[in-house]
Amino acid sequence: MKILVIGSGGREHSLCWAIAASPLTSKLYCAPGNAGIANVAECVAIDVMDFDRIVAFAREKQIEFVVIGPDNPLAGGLADRLAQAGIKHFGPSKAAAELEWSKGFTKELCEAEGIPTARFKRFTDAAAAKDYASDHPLPVVIKADGLALGKGVIIATTRAEASAAIDSMFAGTFGASGQSIVIEEFMQGEEASYFVLCDGENVLPLAAAQDHKRVGDGDVGPNTGGMGAYSPAAVFTPTIERQTMERIILPTVRGMKARGRPFKGVFYAGLMLTAEGPKLIEYNARFGDPECQVLMMRLKSDIVTLLLAVADGALKTVDARWRDEAALTVVMAARGYPEAPLKGTTIRGLDKAAAVEGVEIFHAGTVAKDGAIIANGGRVLNITALGRDVAEAKARAYRAVDLIDWPEGFTRRDIGWRAVGRS
Ligand code: AMP
Ligand code: GLY
């Protein structure tokens, strides 16, 4: 089968790596891809938002299955365009992906379906929002409604901060995503991400992972897209998994179906594990990046079979098998990330690093130039390893990191600290 993956990050590299290994794959393309993806797929220079060219390319090459990686094309309706063109694809419709692109939509669904989440109120007017925030217990959480690249959330610990956050969101700091905001209660607990495939009706649990959103060791500094991740997450016990499925995932599946927006894709539930049980922080309608990288390392089953079952409404007929090992990934970012990453620097030593036992290197933001690998983004490499537990995966990943010669890159040194401390 000829398959096209949409995207250019580490998530897409790991998806391409797993898809390329499937006996069902006869030819794999990636648009636009990156220098690492080029080792497992043919990269084509088409932007993820250029839907006309994506459809034209898929027709020209007789692509039989398109796998959509990132959130933006989903929010823009790429799945709907492919459906109109009669091209089989993995990724929810725009209406179903509203679970990710509108926090207000998701919060209202939670309210209607009784899904545990932080108490909230949605506002389209700054004065009313400030009035509400003025006597809300602190800290109070202020969120821009739409996709804001993980930056549209402010946890205000003072009234002045809350008020400034509301003003800056309505002033358009986060673009159109700030025209509506959500103010919600602060939830105390440990965070975990849970990934579940859904074909609109049936679900297939994948696994849980934990990531590290802050740029600095000890979880300090600005928020990023994620500086590392690992799976499984011991904190996500079988009891918590069952509660999450019954109280959060299944009511969402039913609620979306009842609203005429059946969700076909992967639920990425961001959860707060509170004293009262798991509560939903947010949904994403795609695989996490870098969480996908650790899931692909652990997955024993054929990924193409699973993704096709989602598209075909046949999830009931498949199951997912996992390696006994844990996986951990360390993000190498370009100096200056997340504010102003330095681009254009040369990375050496990747072959030596990739030879460390259990290690796989996924590229997140690279280009090849005259035989050299050049950094071309904020998050640039994902050094990913399997190990018999998170501690061993961590040791292997950092052994590989230390073999990479890239003075302009940096990593956190403490990825996995919660899990390692626990075992
Ligand atoms: P989100 O973009 O909604 O995932 O929020 C980004 C991060 O903000 C989350 O990963 C949490 O660390 C934090 N956060 C969001 N909402 C809450 C909340 N209600 N209580 C505590 N932390 C939150
Ligand atoms: N790791 C966070 C994300 O994929 O949004």
GROMACS .gro file of C-alpha atoms and ligand atoms in nm:
model
  451
    1MET     CA    1   0.000   0.000   0.000
    2LYS     CA    2   0.122   0.351  -0.084
    3ILE     CA    3   0.113   0.577   0.218
    4LEU     CA    4   0.164   0.951   0.267
    5VAL     CA    5   0.243   1.102   0.607
    6ILE     CA    6   0.178   1.473   0.663
    7GLY     CA    7   0.419   1.667   0.886
    8SER     CA    8   0.787   1.731   0.952
    9GLY     CA    9   0.856   1.678   1.320
   10GLY     CA   10   0.989   1.405   1.545
   11ARG     CA   11   0.637   1.269   1.576
   12GLU     CA   12   0.621   1.220   1.202
   13HIS     CA   13   0.969   1.070   1.191
   14SER     CA   14   0.866   0.808   1.446
   15LEU     CA   15   0.540   0.743   1.259
   16CYS     CA   16   0.729   0.706   0.930
   17TRP     CA   17   0.985   0.479   1.099
   18ALA     CA   18   0.707   0.250   1.225
   19ILE     CA   19   0.504   0.267   0.903
   20ALA     CA   20   0.811   0.192   0.688
   21ALA     CA   21   0.863  -0.128   0.890
   22SER     CA   22   0.512  -0.254   0.816
   23PRO     CA   23   0.473  -0.535   0.564
   24LEU     CA   24   0.165  -0.349   0.437
   25THR     CA   25   0.372  -0.052   0.319
   26SER     CA   26   0.493  -0.071  -0.041
   27LYS     CA   27   0.594   0.296  -0.076
   28LEU     CA   28   0.609   0.574   0.182
   29TYR     CA   29   0.606   0.949   0.120
   30CYS     CA   30   0.621   1.232   0.371
   31ALA     CA   31   0.519   1.595   0.312
   32PRO     CA   32   0.731   1.786   0.381
   33GLY     CA   33   0.944   1.561   0.608
   34ASN     CA   34   1.296   1.636   0.728
   35ALA     CA   35   1.651   1.505   0.692
   36GLY     CA   36   1.590   1.207   0.921
   37ILE     CA   37   1.257   1.116   0.766
   38ALA     CA   38   1.435   1.104   0.430
   39ASN     CA   39   1.606   0.785   0.551
   40VAL     CA   40   1.275   0.598   0.570
   41ALA     CA   41   1.043   0.783   0.331
   42GLU     CA   42   1.055   0.990   0.015
   43CYS     CA   43   1.013   1.352   0.122
   44VAL     CA   44   0.807   1.583  -0.097
   45ALA     CA   45   0.821   1.960  -0.056
   46ILE     CA   46   0.454   2.028   0.010
   47ASP     CA   47   0.341   2.243   0.301
   48VAL     CA   48   0.107   2.074   0.550
   49MET     CA   49  -0.152   2.350   0.491
   50ASP     CA   50  -0.143   2.331   0.111
   51PHE     CA   51  -0.446   2.102   0.084
   52ASP     CA   52  -0.485   2.142  -0.293
   53ARG     CA   53  -0.135   2.014  -0.354
   54ILE     CA   54  -0.169   1.736  -0.099
   55VAL     CA   55  -0.484   1.608  -0.271
   56ALA     CA   56  -0.328   1.647  -0.617
   57PHE     CA   57  -0.013   1.464  -0.508
   58ALA     CA   58  -0.214   1.183  -0.349
   59ARG     CA   59  -0.409   1.139  -0.673
   60GLU     CA   60  -0.101   1.156  -0.893
   61LYS     CA   61   0.083   0.892  -0.690
   62GLN     CA   62  -0.228   0.685  -0.622
   63ILE     CA   63  -0.179   0.713  -0.248
   64GLU     CA   64  -0.406   0.471  -0.067
   65PHE     CA   65  -0.372   0.605   0.286
   66VAL     CA   66  -0.281   0.946   0.428
   67VAL     CA   67  -0.172   0.981   0.791
   68ILE     CA   68  -0.206   1.335   0.927
   69GLY     CA   69   0.044   1.415   1.205
   70PRO     CA   70   0.003   1.776   1.325
   71ASP     CA   71  -0.287   1.974   1.470
   72ASN     CA   72  -0.301   2.264   1.221
   73PRO     CA   73  -0.407   2.068   0.912
   74LEU     CA   74  -0.666   1.885   1.123
   75ALA     CA   75  -0.807   2.214   1.250
   76GLY     CA   76  -0.803   2.341   0.893
   77GLY     CA   77  -1.007   2.048   0.763
   78LEU     CA   78  -0.753   1.836   0.576
   79ALA     CA   79  -0.936   1.518   0.677
   80ASP     CA   80  -1.258   1.657   0.527
   81ARG     CA   81  -1.079   1.748   0.202
   82LEU     CA   82  -0.935   1.397   0.176
   83ALA     CA   83  -1.276   1.247   0.251
   84GLN     CA   84  -1.433   1.454  -0.029
   85ALA     CA   85  -1.162   1.332  -0.265
   86GLY     CA   86  -1.232   0.973  -0.160
   87ILE     CA   87  -0.884   0.924  -0.012
   88LYS     CA   88  -0.859   0.706   0.297
   89HIS     CA   89  -0.691   0.885   0.585
   90PHE     CA   90  -0.606   0.877   0.954
   91GLY     CA   91  -0.707   1.191   1.144
   92PRO     CA   92  -1.038   1.341   1.259
   93SER     CA   93  -1.262   1.577   1.066
   94LYS     CA   94  -1.246   1.946   1.146
   95ALA     CA   95  -1.569   1.916   1.345
   96ALA     CA   96  -1.430   1.629   1.553
   97ALA     CA   97  -1.092   1.800   1.598
   98GLU     CA   98  -1.274   2.091   1.762
   99LEU     CA   99  -1.196   1.894   2.079
  100GLU     CA  100  -0.845   2.030   2.032
  101TRP     CA  101  -0.890   2.362   1.856
  102SER     CA  102  -1.152   2.500   2.091
  103LYS     CA  103  -1.104   2.464   2.463
  104GLY     CA  104  -1.448   2.618   2.513
  105PHE     CA  105  -1.611   2.346   2.299
  106THR     CA  106  -1.442   2.074   2.502
  107LYS     CA  107  -1.530   2.232   2.834
  108GLU     CA  108  -1.896   2.257   2.730
  109LEU     CA  109  -1.893   1.894   2.617
  110CYS     CA  110  -1.748   1.797   2.956
  111GLU     CA  111  -2.021   1.989   3.134
  112ALA     CA  112  -2.298   1.833   2.925
  113GLU     CA  113  -2.163   1.478   2.956
  114GLY     CA  114  -2.052   1.497   3.320
  115ILE     CA  115  -1.685   1.449   3.237
  116PRO     CA  116  -1.458   1.546   3.530
  117THR     CA  117  -1.257   1.858   3.452
  118ALA     CA  118  -1.170   2.189   3.618
  119ARG     CA  119  -1.472   2.412   3.690
  120PHE     CA  120  -1.475   2.683   3.426
  121LYS     CA  121  -1.650   2.973   3.259
  122ARG     CA  122  -1.611   3.098   2.903
  123PHE     CA  123  -1.594   3.470   2.819
  124THR     CA  124  -1.593   3.685   2.507
  125ASP     CA  125  -1.572   4.011   2.697
  126ALA     CA  126  -1.276   4.137   2.906
  127ALA     CA  127  -1.479   4.327   3.165
  128ALA     CA  128  -1.699   4.027   3.249
  129ALA     CA  129  -1.392   3.801   3.260
  130LYS     CA  130  -1.209   4.032   3.500
  131ASP     CA  131  -1.514   4.062   3.719
  132TYR     CA  132  -1.534   3.681   3.742
  133ALA     CA  133  -1.160   3.647   3.807
  134SER     CA  134  -1.165   3.916   4.077
  135ASP     CA  135  -1.300   3.683   4.345
  136HIS     CA  136  -1.195   3.346   4.198
  137PRO     CA  137  -0.968   3.145   4.430
  138LEU     CA  138  -0.597   3.171   4.341
  139PRO     CA  139  -0.418   3.044   4.149
  140VAL     CA  140  -0.662   3.089   3.865
  141VAL     CA  141  -0.608   2.948   3.516
  142ILE     CA  142  -0.669   3.172   3.212
  143LYS     CA  143  -0.673   3.016   2.865
  144ALA     CA  144  -0.704   3.148   2.513
  145ASP     CA  145  -0.973   2.946   2.340
  146GLY     CA  146  -0.801   2.818   2.027
  147LEU     CA  147  -0.472   2.669   1.913
  148ALA     CA  148  -0.198   2.879   2.065
  149LEU     CA  149   0.096   2.642   2.031
  150GLY     CA  150   0.086   2.555   2.400
  151LYS     CA  151   0.141   2.915   2.497
  152GLY     CA  152  -0.216   3.025   2.553
  153VAL     CA  153  -0.238   2.916   2.918
  154ILE     CA  154  -0.153   3.143   3.209
  155ILE     CA  155  -0.164   3.023   3.567
  156ALA     CA  156  -0.209   3.347   3.758
  157THR     CA  157  -0.108   3.352   4.122
  158THR     CA  158  -0.213   3.714   4.187
  159ARG     CA  159  -0.518   3.925   4.089
  160ALA     CA  160  -0.293   4.163   3.896
  161GLU     CA  161  -0.149   3.878   3.693
  162ALA     CA  162  -0.496   3.745   3.618
  163SER     CA  163  -0.616   4.083   3.504
  164ALA     CA  164  -0.309   4.140   3.286
  165ALA     CA  165  -0.350   3.794   3.132
  166ILE     CA  166  -0.712   3.865   3.042
  167ASP     CA  167  -0.619   4.200   2.886
  168SER     CA  168  -0.334   4.054   2.687
  169MET     CA  169  -0.552   3.770   2.553
  170PHE     CA  170  -0.827   4.006   2.441
  171ALA     CA  171  -0.562   4.237   2.294
  172GLY     CA  172  -0.480   3.958   2.053
  173THR     CA  173  -0.148   3.832   2.192
  174PHE     CA  174  -0.248   3.483   2.084
  175GLY     CA  175  -0.409   3.592   1.759
  176ALA     CA  176  -0.765   3.493   1.686
  177SER     CA  177  -0.740   3.226   1.954
  178GLY     CA  178  -0.772   3.500   2.219
  179GLN     CA  179  -1.112   3.631   2.111
  180SER     CA  180  -1.273   3.394   2.352
  181ILE     CA  181  -1.117   3.283   2.678
  182VAL     CA  182  -1.179   3.023   2.942
  183ILE     CA  183  -1.122   3.090   3.312
  184GLU     CA  184  -1.092   2.780   3.521
  185GLU     CA  185  -1.007   2.640   3.858
  186PHE     CA  186  -0.647   2.528   3.925
  187MET     CA  187  -0.618   2.152   3.965
  188GLN     CA  188  -0.358   2.002   4.195
  189GLY     CA  189  -0.189   1.675   4.102
  190GLU     CA  190   0.050   1.498   3.870
  191GLU     CA  191  -0.004   1.516   3.494
  192ALA     CA  192  -0.017   1.222   3.256
  193SER     CA  193  -0.114   1.179   2.892
  194TYR     CA  194  -0.330   0.893   2.777
  195PHE     CA  195  -0.355   0.785   2.414
  196VAL     CA  196  -0.659   0.600   2.281
  197LEU     CA  197  -0.752   0.519   1.922
  198CYS     CA  198  -1.116   0.567   1.826
  199ASP     CA  199  -1.298   0.476   1.505
  200GLY     CA  200  -1.601   0.690   1.589
  201GLU     CA  201  -1.758   0.425   1.803
  202ASN     CA  202  -1.506   0.172   1.935
  203VAL     CA  203  -1.191   0.249   2.129
  204LEU     CA  204  -0.853   0.083   2.151
  205PRO     CA  205  -0.640   0.199   2.444
  206LEU     CA  206  -0.277   0.255   2.350
  207ALA     CA  207  -0.067   0.366   2.645
  208ALA     CA  208   0.007   0.646   2.889
  209ALA     CA  209   0.309   0.871   2.883
  210GLN     CA  210   0.444   1.166   3.076
  211ASP     CA  211   0.624   1.460   2.927
  212HIS     CA  212   0.823   1.757   3.048
  213LYS     CA  213   0.683   2.086   2.923
  214ARG     CA  214   0.920   2.335   3.085
  215VAL     CA  215   1.248   2.414   2.915
  216GLY     CA  216   1.473   2.380   3.221
  217ASP     CA  217   1.587   2.107   3.461
  218GLY     CA  218   1.360   2.075   3.764
  219ASP     CA  219   1.060   2.183   3.551
  220VAL     CA  220   1.145   2.554   3.549
  221GLY     CA  221   1.144   2.820   3.277
  222PRO     CA  222   0.907   2.882   2.988
  223ASN     CA  223   0.668   2.622   2.851
  224THR     CA  224   0.774   2.438   2.537
  225GLY     CA  225   0.620   2.183   2.305
  226GLY     CA  226   0.782   1.919   2.529
  227MET     CA  227   1.147   1.854   2.620
  228GLY     CA  228   1.118   1.480   2.669
  229ALA     CA  229   0.876   1.198   2.745
  230TYR     CA  230   0.858   0.840   2.862
  231SER     CA  231   0.617   0.552   2.865
  232PRO     CA  232   0.476   0.367   3.047
  233ALA     CA  233   0.391   0.605   3.327
  234ALA     CA  234   0.381   0.410   3.653
  235VAL     CA  235   0.163   0.678   3.810
  236PHE     CA  236  -0.111   0.582   3.563
  237THR     CA  237  -0.222   0.268   3.744
  238PRO     CA  238  -0.476   0.019   3.605
  239THR     CA  239  -0.739   0.169   3.839
  240ILE     CA  240  -0.673   0.519   3.709
  241GLU     CA  241  -0.678   0.386   3.354
  242ARG     CA  242  -1.019   0.227   3.410
  243GLN     CA  243  -1.154   0.546   3.567
  244THR     CA  244  -1.020   0.751   3.278
  245MET     CA  245  -1.180   0.523   3.023
  246GLU     CA  246  -1.518   0.511   3.196
  247ARG     CA  247  -1.546   0.871   3.315
  248ILE     CA  248  -1.363   1.062   3.043
  249ILE     CA  249  -1.294   0.877   2.716
  250LEU     CA  250  -1.616   0.680   2.665
  251PRO     CA  251  -1.850   0.972   2.750
  252THR     CA  252  -1.649   1.180   2.499
  253VAL     CA  253  -1.688   0.914   2.229
  254ARG     CA  254  -2.064   0.897   2.290
  255GLY     CA  255  -2.098   1.275   2.316
  256MET     CA  256  -1.915   1.335   1.988
  257LYS     CA  257  -2.118   1.071   1.809
  258ALA     CA  258  -2.444   1.214   1.943
  259ARG     CA  259  -2.340   1.558   1.817
  260GLY     CA  260  -2.291   1.424   1.466
  261ARG     CA  261  -1.913   1.459   1.494
  262PRO     CA  262  -1.787   1.105   1.540
  263PHE     CA  263  -1.420   1.115   1.638
  264LYS     CA  264  -1.195   0.901   1.420
  265GLY     CA  265  -0.834   0.932   1.520
  266VAL     CA  266  -0.629   0.934   1.835
  267PHE     CA  267  -0.745   1.093   2.156
  268TYR     CA  268  -0.456   1.247   2.340
  269ALA     CA  269  -0.606   1.319   2.679
  270GLY     CA  270  -0.405   1.552   2.899
  271LEU     CA  271  -0.499   1.448   3.251
  272MET     CA  272  -0.450   1.578   3.601
  273LEU     CA  273  -0.439   1.292   3.849
  274THR     CA  274  -0.608   1.459   4.144
  275ALA     CA  275  -0.710   1.334   4.487
  276GLU     CA  276  -1.062   1.291   4.344
  277GLY     CA  277  -0.942   1.086   4.049
  278PRO     CA  278  -0.835   1.171   3.695
  279LYS     CA  279  -0.965   1.497   3.550
  280LEU     CA  280  -0.935   1.621   3.194
  281ILE     CA  281  -0.705   1.919   3.137
  282GLU     CA  282  -0.746   1.918   2.761
  283TYR     CA  283  -0.780   1.701   2.455
  284ASN     CA  284  -0.555   1.693   2.156
  285ALA     CA  285  -0.681   1.526   1.840
  286ARG     CA  286  -0.344   1.383   1.729
  287PHE     CA  287  -0.042   1.204   1.868
  288GLY     CA  288   0.173   1.402   2.109
  289ASP     CA  289   0.516   1.519   2.009
  290PRO     CA  290   0.745   1.380   2.162
  291GLU     CA  291   0.504   1.129   2.323
  292CYS     CA  292   0.445   0.956   1.990
  293GLN     CA  293   0.815   0.874   1.968
  294VAL     CA  294   0.810   0.665   2.286
  295LEU     CA  295   0.483   0.497   2.188
  296MET     CA  296   0.622   0.394   1.848
  297MET     CA  297   0.933   0.249   2.017
  298ARG     CA  298   0.720   0.039   2.252
  299LEU     CA  299   0.461  -0.075   1.999
  300LYS     CA  300   0.501  -0.435   1.885
  301SER     CA  301   0.188  -0.449   1.668
  302ASP     CA  302   0.181  -0.323   1.313
  303ILE     CA  303   0.099   0.049   1.325
  304VAL     CA  304  -0.051   0.049   0.974
  305THR     CA  305  -0.302  -0.219   1.072
  306LEU     CA  306  -0.408  -0.011   1.372
  307LEU     CA  307  -0.439   0.320   1.187
  308LEU     CA  308  -0.627   0.155   0.900
  309ALA     CA  309  -0.869  -0.001   1.150
  310VAL     CA  310  -0.950   0.350   1.274
  311ALA     CA  311  -1.022   0.470   0.920
  312ASP     CA  312  -1.226   0.158   0.838
  313GLY     CA  313  -1.432   0.161   1.157
  314ALA     CA  314  -1.285  -0.178   1.241
  315LEU     CA  315  -1.107  -0.117   1.571
  316LYS     CA  316  -1.301  -0.403   1.730
  317THR     CA  317  -1.108  -0.647   1.512
  318VAL     CA  318  -0.755  -0.547   1.619
  319ASP     CA  319  -0.550  -0.524   1.934
  320ALA     CA  320  -0.227  -0.354   2.030
  321ARG     CA  321   0.069  -0.540   2.175
  322TRP     CA  322   0.353  -0.367   2.353
  323ARG     CA  323   0.712  -0.447   2.439
  324ASP     CA  324   0.788  -0.515   2.801
  325GLU     CA  325   1.051  -0.243   2.791
  326ALA     CA  326   1.004   0.122   2.878
  327ALA     CA  327   1.094   0.398   2.633
  328LEU     CA  328   1.224   0.746   2.699
  329THR     CA  329   1.304   1.031   2.466
  330VAL     CA  330   1.524   1.336   2.525
  331VAL     CA  331   1.467   1.641   2.307
  332MET     CA  332   1.776   1.820   2.180
  333ALA     CA  333   1.681   2.179   2.108
  334ALA     CA  334   1.870   2.463   1.946
  335ARG     CA  335   2.012   2.721   2.182
  336GLY     CA  336   1.760   3.001   2.229
  337TYR     CA  337   1.457   2.768   2.219
  338PRO     CA  338   1.172   2.834   2.283
  339GLU     CA  339   1.199   3.209   2.225
  340ALA     CA  340   1.455   3.240   1.945
  341PRO     CA  341   1.623   2.914   1.843
  342LEU     CA  342   1.950   2.946   1.657
  343LYS     CA  343   1.921   2.796   1.309
  344GLY     CA  344   2.176   2.677   1.057
  345THR     CA  345   2.429   2.508   1.285
  346THR     CA  346   2.591   2.173   1.202
  347ILE     CA  347   2.524   1.851   1.394
  348ARG     CA  348   2.788   1.575   1.402
  349GLY     CA  349   2.823   1.235   1.562
  350LEU     CA  350   2.471   1.108   1.493
  351ASP     CA  351   2.588   0.769   1.366
  352LYS     CA  352   2.792   0.702   1.677
  353ALA     CA  353   2.502   0.807   1.897
  354ALA     CA  354   2.254   0.591   1.707
  355ALA     CA  355   2.477   0.288   1.764
  356VAL     CA  356   2.415   0.293   2.142
  357GLU     CA  357   2.214  -0.015   2.239
  358GLY     CA  358   1.839   0.039   2.227
  359VAL     CA  359   1.868   0.389   2.080
  360GLU     CA  360   1.678   0.536   1.787
  361ILE     CA  361   1.726   0.899   1.683
  362PHE     CA  362   1.425   1.081   1.543
  363HIS     CA  363   1.474   1.413   1.370
  364ALA     CA  364   1.240   1.696   1.461
  365GLY     CA  365   1.388   1.995   1.280
  366THR     CA  366   1.675   1.919   1.046
  367VAL     CA  367   1.772   1.966   0.682
  368ALA     CA  368   2.050   1.795   0.490
  369LYS     CA  369   2.298   2.019   0.312
  370ASP     CA  370   2.603   1.895   0.122
  371GLY     CA  371   2.599   1.572   0.320
  372ALA     CA  372   2.579   1.752   0.657
  373ILE     CA  373   2.286   1.761   0.900
  374ILE     CA  374   2.185   2.118   0.979
  375ALA     CA  375   1.958   2.235   1.264
  376ASN     CA  376   1.649   2.397   1.125
  377GLY     CA  377   1.404   2.443   1.409
  378GLY     CA  378   1.353   2.479   1.783
  379ARG     CA  379   1.325   2.116   1.880
  380VAL     CA  380   1.578   1.949   1.651
  381LEU     CA  381   1.642   1.587   1.757
  382ASN     CA  382   1.469   1.329   1.975
  383ILE     CA  383   1.715   1.084   2.125
  384THR     CA  384   1.494   0.789   2.207
  385ALA     CA  385   1.581   0.464   2.383
  386LEU     CA  386   1.427   0.143   2.505
  387GLY     CA  387   1.538  -0.009   2.835
  388ARG     CA  388   1.415  -0.269   3.081
  389ASP     CA  389   1.282   0.023   3.288
  390VAL     CA  390   1.269   0.401   3.258
  391ALA     CA  391   1.604   0.432   3.438
  392GLU     CA  392   1.783   0.214   3.184
  393ALA     CA  393   1.613   0.385   2.889
  394LYS     CA  394   1.720   0.718   3.038
  395ALA     CA  395   2.081   0.609   3.083
  396ARG     CA  396   2.097   0.486   2.723
  397ALA     CA  397   1.936   0.799   2.580
  398TYR     CA  398   2.181   1.028   2.762
  399ARG     CA  399   2.475   0.810   2.662
  400ALA     CA  400   2.371   0.877   2.303
  401VAL     CA  401   2.311   1.248   2.369
  402ASP     CA  402   2.667   1.276   2.498
  403LEU     CA  403   2.805   1.132   2.173
  404ILE     CA  404   2.642   1.403   1.964
  405ASP     CA  405   2.874   1.684   1.869
  406TRP     CA  406   2.653   1.991   1.850
  407PRO     CA  407   2.775   2.281   2.064
  408GLU     CA  408   2.473   2.493   1.974
  409GLY     CA  409   2.226   2.235   2.102
  410PHE     CA  410   2.102   2.162   2.454
  411THR     CA  411   1.887   1.913   2.643
  412ARG     CA  412   1.739   1.885   2.985
  413ARG     CA  413   1.939   1.637   3.193
  414ASP     CA  414   1.653   1.516   3.410
  415ILE     CA  415   1.397   1.365   3.171
  416GLY     CA  416   1.212   1.088   3.350
  417TRP     CA  417   1.295   1.204   3.703
  418ARG     CA  418   0.947   1.135   3.839
  419ALA     CA  419   0.944   0.779   3.707
  420VAL     CA  420   1.304   0.704   3.799
  421GLY     CA  421   1.243   0.834   4.149
  422ARG     CA  422   0.942   0.608   4.177
  423SER     CA  423   1.104   0.280   4.069
  424AMP     P1  424  -0.313   2.304   2.819
  424AMP     O1  425  -0.264   2.382   2.701
  424AMP     O2  426  -0.459   2.321   2.847
  424AMP     O3  427  -0.266   2.162   2.819
  424AMP     O4  428  -0.237   2.364   2.943
  424AMP     C1  429  -0.096   2.366   2.946
  424AMP     C2  430  -0.049   2.330   3.084
  424AMP     O5  431  -0.104   2.419   3.181
  424AMP     C3  432  -0.095   2.194   3.129
  424AMP     O6  433  -0.011   2.093   3.084
  424AMP     C4  434  -0.093   2.208   3.279
  424AMP     O7  435   0.040   2.194   3.328
  424AMP     C5  436  -0.134   2.349   3.300
  424AMP     N1  437  -0.278   2.360   3.327
  424AMP     C6  438  -0.375   2.382   3.236
  424AMP     N2  439  -0.496   2.386   3.297
  424AMP     C7  440  -0.474   2.365   3.427
  424AMP     C8  441  -0.560   2.359   3.542
  424AMP     N3  442  -0.692   2.379   3.534
  424AMP     N4  443  -0.502   2.334   3.661
  424AMP     C9  444  -0.369   2.317   3.673
  424AMP     N5  445  -0.284   2.322   3.569
  424AMP    C10  446  -0.335   2.347   3.448
  425GLY     N1  447   0.390   1.721   2.384
  425GLY     C1  448   0.287   1.814   2.371
  425GLY     C2  449   0.212   1.811   2.246
  425GLY     O1  450   0.229   1.730   2.158
  425GLY     O2  451   0.125   1.895   2.233
   0.00000   0.00000   0.00000
